[in-house]
XYZ file of C-alpha atoms in Angstrom:
245
model
C 96.461 102.712 85.166
C 98.318 105.936 84.488
C 97.837 108.285 87.401
C 95.225 110.996 86.864
C 96.542 113.071 89.755
C 93.310 112.918 91.764
C 94.153 112.904 95.475
C 93.143 114.336 98.871
C 95.944 116.847 99.431
C 94.175 119.878 97.973
C 97.005 120.104 95.440
C 99.830 117.762 94.504
C 100.645 114.772 96.684
C 104.145 113.317 97.063
C 104.104 111.119 93.897
C 103.136 114.108 91.736
C 105.741 116.291 93.402
C 108.411 113.634 92.955
C 107.496 113.352 89.278
C 107.982 117.103 88.927
C 111.533 116.638 90.211
C 112.466 113.688 87.998
C 109.958 113.496 85.107
C 108.990 109.831 85.318
C 105.769 107.935 84.591
C 103.237 107.209 87.327
C 100.981 104.167 87.380
C 98.217 103.945 89.945
C 96.166 100.912 90.914
C 95.063 102.162 94.330
C 91.512 103.053 95.296
C 90.397 105.253 98.166
C 88.935 103.475 101.172
C 90.738 100.212 100.428
C 91.809 97.580 102.897
C 94.766 95.230 102.599
C 92.660 92.079 102.317
C 88.920 92.122 102.967
C 88.992 88.455 103.956
C 91.332 89.165 106.873
C 88.845 91.373 108.734
C 85.685 90.355 110.522
C 82.269 91.977 110.165
C 83.298 94.945 108.027
C 80.067 96.009 106.353
C 81.461 98.918 104.328
C 84.550 97.092 103.015
C 84.542 96.799 99.222
C 88.080 97.268 97.868
C 91.460 95.870 98.855
C 95.131 95.674 97.914
C 94.712 92.133 96.600
C 92.289 93.395 93.959
C 94.592 96.283 93.085
C 97.439 93.820 92.569
C 95.247 91.674 90.299
C 94.761 94.722 88.033
C 98.529 95.161 87.902
C 98.921 91.530 86.834
C 96.289 91.902 84.117
C 97.990 94.915 82.575
C 101.690 95.116 83.412
C 103.389 91.681 83.126
C 103.816 88.703 80.786
C 103.447 90.658 77.557
C 100.211 92.303 78.680
C 99.332 95.690 77.216
C 101.712 97.780 79.363
C 104.420 95.229 80.201
C 107.103 97.233 78.354
C 106.411 100.388 80.377
C 108.550 99.306 83.328
C 111.426 97.054 84.342
C 112.774 95.632 87.568
C 115.559 98.099 88.106
C 114.198 101.549 87.297
C 110.725 101.140 88.838
C 109.635 101.957 92.366
C 106.618 100.233 93.897
C 105.040 102.292 96.693
C 102.572 100.935 99.257
C 100.797 103.332 101.617
C 97.933 101.440 103.225
C 96.629 100.222 106.576
C 94.799 103.159 108.147
C 91.404 101.666 107.333
C 92.462 98.195 108.484
C 93.824 99.328 111.863
C 90.470 100.880 112.608
C 88.628 97.607 112.044
C 90.706 95.235 114.166
C 89.052 93.411 117.045
C 90.215 94.868 120.353
C 90.243 91.462 122.075
C 92.379 89.962 119.289
C 94.291 93.070 118.311
C 97.795 91.627 117.964
C 96.566 88.608 116.043
C 94.578 90.826 113.666
C 97.397 93.326 113.165
C 99.923 90.571 112.526
C 97.530 89.022 110.029
C 96.862 92.194 108.044
C 100.556 93.161 107.914
C 101.309 89.641 106.687
C 98.714 90.411 104.018
C 100.832 93.333 102.801
C 103.910 91.151 102.561
C 102.057 88.407 100.725
C 101.525 91.038 98.021
C 105.143 92.231 98.322
C 106.290 88.650 97.772
C 104.070 88.417 94.691
C 105.449 91.731 93.416
C 108.954 90.362 93.798
C 107.999 87.305 91.751
C 106.606 89.676 89.099
C 109.939 91.517 88.954
C 109.762 94.303 91.544
C 113.147 95.092 93.094
C 112.590 98.562 94.588
C 109.770 98.721 97.125
C 108.775 101.648 99.336
C 106.428 100.973 102.262
C 104.992 103.734 104.433
C 104.298 103.166 108.091
C 101.020 104.473 109.488
C 100.612 108.187 110.200
C 99.905 109.473 113.754
C 96.198 109.771 112.931
C 95.394 109.621 116.665
C 96.772 113.175 116.809
C 95.138 114.333 113.593
C 91.726 115.821 112.775
C 89.927 112.449 112.888
C 91.189 111.642 116.400
C 87.737 112.284 117.911
C 85.705 110.779 115.062
C 86.942 108.004 112.756
C 89.957 107.145 114.926
C 88.523 107.820 118.368
C 89.062 104.199 119.476
C 92.574 104.008 118.074
C 95.554 104.080 120.428
C 99.135 105.019 119.709
C 100.138 101.530 120.860
C 98.018 100.049 118.041
C 99.873 102.065 115.408
C 103.242 101.240 116.977
C 102.376 97.548 116.880
C 101.335 97.760 113.233
C 104.505 99.622 112.279
C 106.676 97.207 114.244
C 105.285 94.278 112.283
C 106.110 96.153 109.079
C 109.730 96.345 110.270
C 109.801 92.676 111.271
C 108.370 91.532 107.956
C 110.649 93.854 105.997
C 113.776 92.427 107.631
C 112.580 88.898 106.930
C 111.812 89.770 103.313
C 115.209 91.390 102.750
C 117.037 88.468 104.338
C 115.326 86.226 101.814
C 115.726 88.647 98.873
C 118.965 90.570 99.309
C 118.840 91.761 95.684
C 116.056 94.206 96.568
C 115.848 97.692 97.970
C 113.041 97.657 100.516
C 112.563 101.106 102.025
C 110.473 101.749 105.140
C 109.424 105.364 105.601
C 108.919 106.086 109.305
C 105.774 108.123 108.764
C 104.783 107.959 112.416
C 108.008 109.380 113.819
C 108.228 111.999 111.087
C 104.581 113.014 111.510
C 104.860 113.336 115.280
C 107.997 115.452 114.946
C 106.203 117.807 112.545
C 103.195 118.065 114.876
C 105.478 118.775 117.843
C 107.388 121.442 115.863
C 104.494 122.761 113.814
C 105.689 126.349 113.353
C 109.204 125.218 112.494
C 107.779 123.676 109.326
C 105.773 126.772 108.446
C 102.353 125.546 109.597
C 99.924 127.286 111.933
C 97.865 124.186 112.732
C 99.130 120.601 112.723
C 96.279 118.803 114.491
C 93.139 120.099 112.794
C 92.045 119.889 109.173
C 91.806 122.651 106.619
C 88.188 123.318 105.723
C 87.457 124.652 102.246
C 84.391 126.567 103.419
C 86.510 128.775 105.639
C 87.672 131.429 103.160
C 89.675 133.299 105.788
C 92.274 130.527 106.197
C 94.923 129.230 103.822
C 95.449 125.517 103.237
C 99.194 126.216 103.398
C 98.784 126.873 107.119
C 97.625 123.279 107.717
C 99.424 119.950 107.897
C 96.188 117.987 107.415
C 93.424 118.110 104.810
C 90.675 115.891 106.238
C 92.539 112.763 107.422
C 95.141 113.135 104.668
C 98.162 115.419 104.400
C 97.966 118.736 102.577
C 100.128 119.483 99.557
C 102.550 121.287 101.871
C 102.563 118.313 104.237
C 103.232 116.008 101.294
C 106.158 118.195 100.284
C 108.034 117.121 103.406
C 107.559 113.480 102.411
C 108.668 114.290 98.866
C 111.927 115.845 100.016
C 112.666 112.938 102.356
C 111.937 110.298 99.719
C 113.974 112.147 97.111
C 116.997 112.123 99.432
C 116.564 108.401 100.144
C 116.246 107.471 96.464
C 119.191 109.679 95.495
C 121.315 107.975 98.153
C 120.386 104.520 96.855
C 121.112 105.570 93.277
C 124.480 107.003 94.277
C 125.461 103.800 96.091
C 124.529 101.708 93.035
C 126.750 103.875 90.855
C 129.644 103.494 93.295
C 129.596 99.694 93.118
C 132.575 98.617 90.929
C-alpha cells in the first residue's frame, strides 16, 4: 500500500529521498526477508514471503478498477525491483547456475506480468557486493563474488530479451555491484570512515554518517548515492522523451 517509510537505513532510503526531490506518491508491496519465488528454492525452512505474493497484492488493489487503480498510469509510474540477496544465499552449490537462472527468470516472469498490467518504466537493481559487507563472515560467508556476478549477468541477459520484445518500455538496470565496489574501494572519497563494517546503534561514540552499511543494508548516506544516480538517470530519460518530435 502507500509507503510508511519504514526501512533499514537508519533514516531515509533512496525512494524517500527521491520523493523529497520530486514530490510523488510511493506505493510499497515489498516485505523484508522475501524471496523471488518460494517454489523455486529447495529446502528453505525459513522462507515465508516472495515477490509473487507481493505482485498478487498489487493486482488486488491497483488494476482493473480496483480501489487504487486511478492512482497511477503507464507513463508516469516507475516500478522498482530490488530483490535477490536472500535467494542467492539459498541456491544449491552443485546446481548453482541452474538455480540462479531459475530465480532470475522468476523476476522476469513478474516483470512480464507487470508489463501486461500496464507498467512501462521498470527499474531493476543488481545485487550489492554483500561479500564485502558486514555480513560477509556470517549470513553471506558461503557466497562468492562469482555467484553475484552470475546473478547480475542473468539480469542483463533477461533485460535485453525483455526490451527486444517490448521496445515501448524503459527498463533500467542499476549496476549496484560495480557502484558498491567502487564506493568501498574509495571509501573516504565519499565521506565515509568505514565501508565494510556495519554501524551499531549501541556504540554512542560513532556516527552512522561515517558508515556505508547499516546491518546488511545501506545507511541513509549510502542510499543518497543511489538517489543521486537514479535521479540523473530518470532526468535523462525524461529529457529524451521531451526531445522526441
